[in-house]
Structure formats: structure tokens, C-alpha cells
Coordinates of C-alpha atoms in Angstrom, one line a residue:
X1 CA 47.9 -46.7 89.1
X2 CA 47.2 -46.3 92.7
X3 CA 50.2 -47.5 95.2
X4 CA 46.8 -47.4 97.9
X5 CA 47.0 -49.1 101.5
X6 CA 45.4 -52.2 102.3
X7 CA 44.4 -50.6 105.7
X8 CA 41.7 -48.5 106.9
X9 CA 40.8 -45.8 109.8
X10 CA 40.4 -47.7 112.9
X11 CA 39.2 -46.9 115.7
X12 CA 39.8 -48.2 119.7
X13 CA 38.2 -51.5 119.7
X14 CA 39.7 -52.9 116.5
X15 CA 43.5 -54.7 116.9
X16 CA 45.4 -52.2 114.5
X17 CA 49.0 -51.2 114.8
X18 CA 48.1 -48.5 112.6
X19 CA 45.5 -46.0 111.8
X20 CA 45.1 -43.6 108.7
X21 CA 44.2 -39.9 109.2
X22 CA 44.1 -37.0 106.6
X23 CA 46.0 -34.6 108.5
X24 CA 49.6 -35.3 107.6
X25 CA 50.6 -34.1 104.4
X26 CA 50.8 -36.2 101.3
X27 CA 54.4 -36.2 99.7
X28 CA 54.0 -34.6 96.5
X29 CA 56.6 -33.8 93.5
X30 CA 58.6 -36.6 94.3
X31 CA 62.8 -36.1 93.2
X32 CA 65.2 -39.3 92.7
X33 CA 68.8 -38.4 92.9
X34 CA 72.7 -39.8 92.9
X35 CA 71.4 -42.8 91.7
X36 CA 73.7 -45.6 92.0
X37 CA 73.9 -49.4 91.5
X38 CA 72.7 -50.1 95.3
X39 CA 71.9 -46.6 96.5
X40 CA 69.6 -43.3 96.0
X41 CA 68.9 -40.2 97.8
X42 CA 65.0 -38.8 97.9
X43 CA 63.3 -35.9 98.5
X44 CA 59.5 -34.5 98.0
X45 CA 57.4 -31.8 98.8
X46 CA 55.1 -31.2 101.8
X47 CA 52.4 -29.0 102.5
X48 CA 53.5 -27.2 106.7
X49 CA 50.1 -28.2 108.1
X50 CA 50.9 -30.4 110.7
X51 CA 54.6 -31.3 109.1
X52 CA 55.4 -30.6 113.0
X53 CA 53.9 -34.4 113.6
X54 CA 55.7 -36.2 111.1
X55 CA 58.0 -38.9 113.0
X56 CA 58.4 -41.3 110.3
X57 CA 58.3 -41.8 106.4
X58 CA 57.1 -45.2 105.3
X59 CA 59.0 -45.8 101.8
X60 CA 57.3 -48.6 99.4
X61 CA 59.9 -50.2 97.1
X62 CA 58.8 -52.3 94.7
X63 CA 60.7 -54.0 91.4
X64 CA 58.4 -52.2 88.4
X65 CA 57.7 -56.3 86.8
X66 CA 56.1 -56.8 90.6
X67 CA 54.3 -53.8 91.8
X68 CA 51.6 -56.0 93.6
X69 CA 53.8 -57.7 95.8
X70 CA 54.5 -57.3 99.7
X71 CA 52.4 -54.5 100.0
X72 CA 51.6 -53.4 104.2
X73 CA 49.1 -55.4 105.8
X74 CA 47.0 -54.0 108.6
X75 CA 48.0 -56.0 111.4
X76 CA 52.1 -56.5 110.2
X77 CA 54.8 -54.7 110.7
X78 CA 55.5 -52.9 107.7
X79 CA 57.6 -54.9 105.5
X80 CA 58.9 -51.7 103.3
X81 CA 61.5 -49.3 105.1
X82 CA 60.1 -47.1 107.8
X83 CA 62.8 -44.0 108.0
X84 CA 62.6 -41.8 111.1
X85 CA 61.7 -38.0 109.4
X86 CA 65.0 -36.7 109.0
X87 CA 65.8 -34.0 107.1
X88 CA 65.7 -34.2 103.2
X89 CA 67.0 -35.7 100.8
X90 CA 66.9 -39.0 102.4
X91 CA 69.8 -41.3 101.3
X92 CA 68.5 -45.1 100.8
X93 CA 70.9 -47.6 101.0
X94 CA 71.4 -50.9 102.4
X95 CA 67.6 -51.4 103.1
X96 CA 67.8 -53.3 100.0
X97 CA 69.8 -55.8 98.3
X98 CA 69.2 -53.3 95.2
X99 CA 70.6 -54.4 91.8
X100 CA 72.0 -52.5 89.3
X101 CA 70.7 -51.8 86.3
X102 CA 66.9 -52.6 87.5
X103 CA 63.9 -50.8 87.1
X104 CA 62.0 -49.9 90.3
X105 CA 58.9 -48.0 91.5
X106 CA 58.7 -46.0 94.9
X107 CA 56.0 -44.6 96.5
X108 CA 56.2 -42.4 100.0
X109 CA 53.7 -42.1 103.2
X110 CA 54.6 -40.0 106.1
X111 CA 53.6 -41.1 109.4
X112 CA 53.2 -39.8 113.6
X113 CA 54.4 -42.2 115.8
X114 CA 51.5 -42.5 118.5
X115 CA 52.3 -43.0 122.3
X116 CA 50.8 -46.9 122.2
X117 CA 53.0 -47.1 119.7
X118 CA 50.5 -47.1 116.9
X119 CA 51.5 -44.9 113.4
X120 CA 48.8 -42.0 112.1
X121 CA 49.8 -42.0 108.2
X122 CA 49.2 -39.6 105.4
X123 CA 47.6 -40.8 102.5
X124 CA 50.2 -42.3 99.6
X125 CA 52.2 -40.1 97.3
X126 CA 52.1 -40.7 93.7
X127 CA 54.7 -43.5 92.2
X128 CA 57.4 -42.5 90.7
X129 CA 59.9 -45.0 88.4
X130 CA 63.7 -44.8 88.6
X131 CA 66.3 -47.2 87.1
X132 CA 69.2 -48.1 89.7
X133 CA 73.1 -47.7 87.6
X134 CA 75.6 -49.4 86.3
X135 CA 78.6 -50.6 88.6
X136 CA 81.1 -48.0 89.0
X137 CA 84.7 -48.3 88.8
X138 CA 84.5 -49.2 92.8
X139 CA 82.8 -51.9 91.9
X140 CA 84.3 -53.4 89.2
X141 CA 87.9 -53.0 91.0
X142 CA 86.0 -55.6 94.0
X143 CA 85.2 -58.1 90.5
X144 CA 88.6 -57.5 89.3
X145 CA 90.6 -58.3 92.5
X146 CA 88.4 -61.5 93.0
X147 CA 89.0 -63.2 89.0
X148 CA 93.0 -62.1 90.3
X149 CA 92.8 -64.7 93.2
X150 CA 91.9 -68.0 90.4
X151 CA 93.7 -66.4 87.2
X152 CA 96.3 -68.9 87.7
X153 CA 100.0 -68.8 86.0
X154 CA 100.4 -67.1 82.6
X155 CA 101.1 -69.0 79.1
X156 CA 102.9 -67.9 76.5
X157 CA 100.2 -66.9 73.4
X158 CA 101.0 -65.3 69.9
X159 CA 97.4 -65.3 67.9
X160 CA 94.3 -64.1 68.9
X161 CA 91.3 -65.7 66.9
X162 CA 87.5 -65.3 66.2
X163 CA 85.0 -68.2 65.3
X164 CA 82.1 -67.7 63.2
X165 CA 80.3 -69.2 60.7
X166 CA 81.1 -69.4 56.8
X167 CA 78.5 -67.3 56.2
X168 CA 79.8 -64.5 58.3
X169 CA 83.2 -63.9 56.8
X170 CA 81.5 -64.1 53.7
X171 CA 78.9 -61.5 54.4
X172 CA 82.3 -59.5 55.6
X173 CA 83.8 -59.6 52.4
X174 CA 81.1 -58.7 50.0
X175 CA 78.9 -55.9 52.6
X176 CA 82.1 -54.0 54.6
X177 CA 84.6 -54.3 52.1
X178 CA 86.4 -57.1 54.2
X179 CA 86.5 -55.6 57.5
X180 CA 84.6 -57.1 60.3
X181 CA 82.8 -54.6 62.4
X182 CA 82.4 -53.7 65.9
X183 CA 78.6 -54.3 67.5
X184 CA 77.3 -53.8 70.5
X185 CA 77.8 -56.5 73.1
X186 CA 75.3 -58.6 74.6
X187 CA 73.9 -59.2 78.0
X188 CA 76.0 -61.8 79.0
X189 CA 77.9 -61.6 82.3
X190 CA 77.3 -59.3 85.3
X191 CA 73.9 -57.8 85.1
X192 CA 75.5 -54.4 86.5
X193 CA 78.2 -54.6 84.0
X194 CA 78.8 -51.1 82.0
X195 CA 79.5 -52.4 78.7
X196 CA 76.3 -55.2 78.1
X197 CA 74.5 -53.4 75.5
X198 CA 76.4 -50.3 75.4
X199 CA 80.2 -51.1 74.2
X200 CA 80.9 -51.7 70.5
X201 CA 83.5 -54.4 69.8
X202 CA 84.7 -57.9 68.4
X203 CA 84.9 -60.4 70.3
X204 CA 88.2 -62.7 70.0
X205 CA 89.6 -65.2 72.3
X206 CA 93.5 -66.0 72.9
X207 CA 93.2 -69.6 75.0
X208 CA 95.7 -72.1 74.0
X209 CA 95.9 -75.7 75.0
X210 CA 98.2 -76.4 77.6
X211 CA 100.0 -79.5 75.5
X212 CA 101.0 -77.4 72.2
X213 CA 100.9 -73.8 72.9
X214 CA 98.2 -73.2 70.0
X215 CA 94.5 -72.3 69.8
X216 CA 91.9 -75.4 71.0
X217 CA 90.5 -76.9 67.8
X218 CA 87.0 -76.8 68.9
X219 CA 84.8 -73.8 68.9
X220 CA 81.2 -72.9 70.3
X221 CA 80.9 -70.2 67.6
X222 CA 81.7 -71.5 64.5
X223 CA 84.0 -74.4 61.9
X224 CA 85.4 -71.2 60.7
X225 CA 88.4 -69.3 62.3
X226 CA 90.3 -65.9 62.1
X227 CA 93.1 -65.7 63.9
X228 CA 95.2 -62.5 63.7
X229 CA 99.1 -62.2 64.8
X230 CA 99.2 -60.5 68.8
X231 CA 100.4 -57.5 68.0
X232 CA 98.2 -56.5 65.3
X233 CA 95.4 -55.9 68.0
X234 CA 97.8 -55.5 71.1
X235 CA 100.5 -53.4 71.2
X236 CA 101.6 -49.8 72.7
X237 CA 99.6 -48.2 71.0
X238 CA 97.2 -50.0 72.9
X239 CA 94.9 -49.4 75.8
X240 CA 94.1 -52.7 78.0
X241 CA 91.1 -52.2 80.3
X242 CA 88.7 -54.9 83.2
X243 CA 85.9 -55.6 81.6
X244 CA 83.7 -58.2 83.8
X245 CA 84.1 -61.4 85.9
X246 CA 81.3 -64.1 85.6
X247 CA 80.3 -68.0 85.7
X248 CA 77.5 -69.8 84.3
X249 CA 76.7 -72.2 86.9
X250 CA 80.1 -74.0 86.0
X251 CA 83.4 -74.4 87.4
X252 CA 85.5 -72.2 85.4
X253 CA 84.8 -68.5 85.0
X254 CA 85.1 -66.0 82.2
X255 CA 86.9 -62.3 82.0
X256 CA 86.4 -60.2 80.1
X257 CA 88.8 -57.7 78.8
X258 CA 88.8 -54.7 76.5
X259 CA 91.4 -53.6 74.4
X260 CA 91.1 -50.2 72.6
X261 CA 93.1 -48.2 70.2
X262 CA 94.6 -45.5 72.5
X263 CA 92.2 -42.0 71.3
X264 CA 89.7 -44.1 69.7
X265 CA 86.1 -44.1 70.9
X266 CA 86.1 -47.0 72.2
X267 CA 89.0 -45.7 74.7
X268 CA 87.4 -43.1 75.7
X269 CA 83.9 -44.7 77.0
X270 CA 86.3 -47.4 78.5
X271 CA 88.5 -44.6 80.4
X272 CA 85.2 -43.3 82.1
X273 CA 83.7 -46.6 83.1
X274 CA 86.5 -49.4 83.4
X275 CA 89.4 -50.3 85.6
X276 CA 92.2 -50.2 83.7
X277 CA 95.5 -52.6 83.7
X278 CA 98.8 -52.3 82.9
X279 CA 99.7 -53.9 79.9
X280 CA 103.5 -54.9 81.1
X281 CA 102.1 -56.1 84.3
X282 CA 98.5 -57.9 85.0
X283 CA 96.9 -61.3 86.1
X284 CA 95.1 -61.8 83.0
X285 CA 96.9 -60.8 79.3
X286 CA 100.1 -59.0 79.2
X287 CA 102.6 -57.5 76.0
X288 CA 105.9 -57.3 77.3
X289 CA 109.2 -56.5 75.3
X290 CA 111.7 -58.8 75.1
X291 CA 115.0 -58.7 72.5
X292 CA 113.3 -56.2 71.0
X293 CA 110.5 -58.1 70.4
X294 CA 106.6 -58.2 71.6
X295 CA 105.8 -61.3 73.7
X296 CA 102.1 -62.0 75.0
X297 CA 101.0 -64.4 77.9
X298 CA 97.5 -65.0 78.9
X299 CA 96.1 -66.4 82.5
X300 CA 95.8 -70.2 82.9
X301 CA 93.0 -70.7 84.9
X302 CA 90.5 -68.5 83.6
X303 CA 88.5 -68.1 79.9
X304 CA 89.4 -64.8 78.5
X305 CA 86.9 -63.1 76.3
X306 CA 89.0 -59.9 74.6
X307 CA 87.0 -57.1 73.0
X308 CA 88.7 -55.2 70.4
X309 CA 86.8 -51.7 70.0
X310 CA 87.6 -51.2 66.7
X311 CA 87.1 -52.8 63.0
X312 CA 89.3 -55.7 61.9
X313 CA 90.5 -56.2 58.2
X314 CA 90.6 -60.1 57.3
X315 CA 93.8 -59.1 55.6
X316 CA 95.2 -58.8 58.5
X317 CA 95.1 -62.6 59.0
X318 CA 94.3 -66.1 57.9
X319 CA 90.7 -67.4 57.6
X320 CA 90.6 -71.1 57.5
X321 CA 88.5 -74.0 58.9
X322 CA 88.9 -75.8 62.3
X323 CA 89.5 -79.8 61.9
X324 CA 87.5 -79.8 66.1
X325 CA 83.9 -79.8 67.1
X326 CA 81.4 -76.9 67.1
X327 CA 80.8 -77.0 70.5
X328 CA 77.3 -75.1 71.5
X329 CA 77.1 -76.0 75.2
X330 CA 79.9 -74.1 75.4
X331 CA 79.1 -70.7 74.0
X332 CA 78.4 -67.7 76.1
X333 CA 76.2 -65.5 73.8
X334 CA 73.4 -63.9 76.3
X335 CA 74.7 -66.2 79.0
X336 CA 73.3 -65.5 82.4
X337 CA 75.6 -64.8 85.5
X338 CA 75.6 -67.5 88.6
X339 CA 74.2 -64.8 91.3
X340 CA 75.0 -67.3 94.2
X341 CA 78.3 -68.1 93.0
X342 CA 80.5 -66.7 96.1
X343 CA 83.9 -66.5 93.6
X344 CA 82.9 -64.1 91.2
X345 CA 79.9 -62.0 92.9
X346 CA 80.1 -58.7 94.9
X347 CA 77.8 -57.8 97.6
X348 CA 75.9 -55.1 95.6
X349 CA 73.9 -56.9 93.9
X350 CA 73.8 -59.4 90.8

């Protein structure tokens, strides 16, 4: 596929802010490096002859789903970056509103800089496809201190609980010799998030209603409830680690937490990519010690979703049915994040 200009050699007499020659070299071998959510570095290759003119590279960044689009015209201002030539590689950032995770294409020109003000350009290099990153720990500290301003005041909690279907805990019972499994979570939330289709877990919840201190009777995922004692899955032995921090075009918002065995797999891919809390002492779920015994709170204001990295015996607990509503509207399974909501987005991206 050709990245080619939609302009032409001109000469004197035709209205052209910029003119194409052969002379200047064509960028060639094209390297994409330190790639992050919202910034790269490039470099290429250049033949010398005539590198001595080069004044400016014109970089052409395009999403790879819409490589046609925005492409120079003759008579406009170039609407991609024009760099001045400095020396290589060239770190991009800012340009863009670059979003993680996001496949793009790039393709490079370099340019002189005429007296009238006009550009001599080179012909355009090859295109070469990079994917941006993940949001880094920096990043996910900014989500993290913004769901700490709305968490609210903490509740007392002593279950955490799973709803699925009949089916499921049956299927657990007869396939993994009665031990649900972790599996890798979905897109939902923060399209830069580090765990979406990577992390393995099960998801529980731990929200109680505010009248009786228990679970909610009605469920989005199921007439069919686990619920497990607190400090069976959270405990000392225990790492508790930020997940995410999204909406759904509503007015309350979802974190997401991770807890993970301390030494387990599931630790170890959340120490390299996660924030993570103090147990005694965070906005969101705490296990403090009181008496001698464990006692859990969880934030008001928000609707925690709590990943537990590793498998689950249904021994461990009760399986019985909810007398509520199974209520779909309200389930979050592939859920899209609110990318103009100013509460829970950062600004690098969606």
C-alpha cells in the first residue's frame, strides 16, 4: 500500500505551498521505539546526498482502521506533524491525543524549507505499523487518585459473592472437580487498562445495602449466588492491588481491584503493572485486625469489581439462589468506558 501525496511538482505560476523534488532522500528502514500509551521515539535511514537541505520531516499518522483519512492537500497546510530536522531519534508526543493500546500506521517525508516559504519534499517512505502501550503505573496512580476523591465513607462487609447462572456452578462441579477457575478478563473498562484481556481471575463483588449490611438481592449476572466468608480470599497472606476506574455513561462509577495470593502468578504480573494499596489503609476495601479478629470495610460511593487471581473451591462457601431480580441493564461484561466523562478519565487518552 502506497502512503503517496495528493500533490504534484509545480512550477511558478501555479498557487502551491509546496513542491515535490527527487533530490532529498527518501527515509528508508524505518525503527519505532520506547513505545508508550501517548508517546514514541523514531528514527530511519537516509542516503547523505543532499541530507545537508533537509529542514523539516513531515510525519503522517494515521489510526491503521483509517489509513485514507486527512491525508495533505496541495494548497493546506499540512494537517500531520511537520518536525523541524533534528537529530534522531525523534521523540513524538503530544502532537496527538494518542490512545493506548491502538494500532497505528506512520509514514515519513523529509522536506527543505524554501525562502518563499514554500517546502521541496522527498518522496514518502514506506509505512510502517506500531501498536501504542498499555497505561503504566504513572498512569494508573492519576485513575487511582481520581476514583479516591468520590469513594465515599467505608462500610462494614464480611462476604464476598459471585453471581452466575445454574448452569455454571454446575458445569464447576462436574468439569473442574468443584473449583471455579480463573479466565481472562474482558475488555471492559479503560481501553489502556493492563489487565483487559491479559489478567486471569474471578470476578466477585462485596457491595452491601446500606439498610442491612448484607449483599443486594438483585444480580446482573445470575439467580444463583456464591458468596465466600472475607477472609478466605482476603487476608495477610494477601496482596491488594488498583486495578481500573470507569463509568458507563452513568452516574456511579466502577473500580476495579485485584487481589492475589502473595507469590502466585497472578501477583507477580500485578506487581509489574499495577499500583498497589495497602491493605490496613485504602479508600476502596480494607482487612484490618481488631480483637484478634479480621474486619473488612468497602467504599460507599463507588461499585467494586474484585478479581481474585486464583481458583475458588465452592467448598469454601454456600451456593444458593437469590429471592431479587436478574438485573441485565446493569451488568458490565464488555462495557465500554465514558471517554468524555471528566471524573474518571486521564488526559492520555481513552
Amino acid at each position: 500500500i502506497c502512503c503517496g501525496t495528493e500533490y504534484v511538482a509545480r512550477n511558478k505560476s501555479q498557487d502551491s505551498g509546496i513542491a515535490e523534488m527527487e533530490e532529498l532522500p527518501v527515509p528508508h528502514n524505518i525503527k519505532i521505539s520506547n513505545i508508550t500509551c501517548d508517546s514514541f521515539k523514531i528514527s530511519w535511514e537516509m542516503d547523505s546526498k543532499s541530507k545537508d537541505r533537509i529542514t523539516h520531516y513531515f510525519i503522517d499518522l494515521n489510526k491503521k482502521e483509517n489509513k485514507n483519512s486527512n491525508k495533505f492537500k496541495h494548497k493546506d497546510v499540512p494537517t500531520k506533524l511537520v518536525a523541524k530536522a533534528v537529530p534522531l531519534p525523534m521523540t513524538v508526543r503530544g502532537h496527538w491525543f494518542l490512545s493506548p493500546r491502538t494500532e497505528y500506521t506512520v509514514a515519513v517525508q523529509t522536506a527543505s524549507k524554501q525562502v518563499d516559504g514554500d517546502y521541496v519534499v522527498s518522496e514518502w517512505s514506506e509505512i510502517i505499523e506500531f501498536c501504542t502501550a498499555d497505561y503504566s503505573k504513572v498512569h494508573l496512580t492519576q485513575l487511582l487518585e481520581k476514583a479516591e476523591v468520590i469513594a465515599g465513607r467505608m462500610l462494614k462487609f464480611s462476604v464476598f459473592y459471585r453471581n452466575q447462572h445454574k448452569e455454571y456452578f454446575d458445569y464447576i462441579r462436574e468439569h473442574h472437580g468443584n473449583a471455579m477457575q480463573p479466565s481472562v478478563k474482558d475488555n471492559s473498562g479503560s481501553h489502556g487498562s493492563p489487565i483487559s484481556g491479559k489478567l486471569e481471575g474471578i470476578f466477585f463483588s462485596c457491595s452491601t445495602e446500606f439498610n442491612t449490611g448484607k449483599p443486594p438481592q438483585d444480580s446482573p449476572y445470575g439467580r444463583y449466588r456464591f458468596e465466600i466468608a472475607a477472609e478466605k480470599l482476603f487476608n495477610p497472606n494477601t496482596n491488594l492491588y488498583f486495578g481500573d476506574f470507569y463509568c458507563m455513561y452513568t452516574a456511579y462509577h466502577y473500580v476495579i481491584l485485584v487481589i492475589a495470593p502473595v507469590g502466585s502468578p497472578g501477583d507477580e504480573f500485578c506487581k509489574q503493572r499495577l499500583p498497589q494499596l495497602n491493605s490496613k489503609d485504602n479508600k476502596f476495601l480494607t482487612c484490618t485486625e481488631e480483637d484478634g479478629v479480621l474486619v473488612y470495610h468497602h467504599a460507599q460511593d463507588v461499585i467494586l469489581e474484585v478479581i481474585y487471581t486464583d481458583p475458588v473451591d465452592l467448598s469454601l462457601g454456600t451456593v444458593a439462589e437469590i429471592t431479587g431480580h436478574q438485573l441485565m441493564s446493569l451488568s458490565t461484561a464488555n462495557a465500554k468506558k465514558d471517554p468524555s466523562c471528566k471524573t474518571c478519565n486521564i488526559s492520555v487518552g481513552r
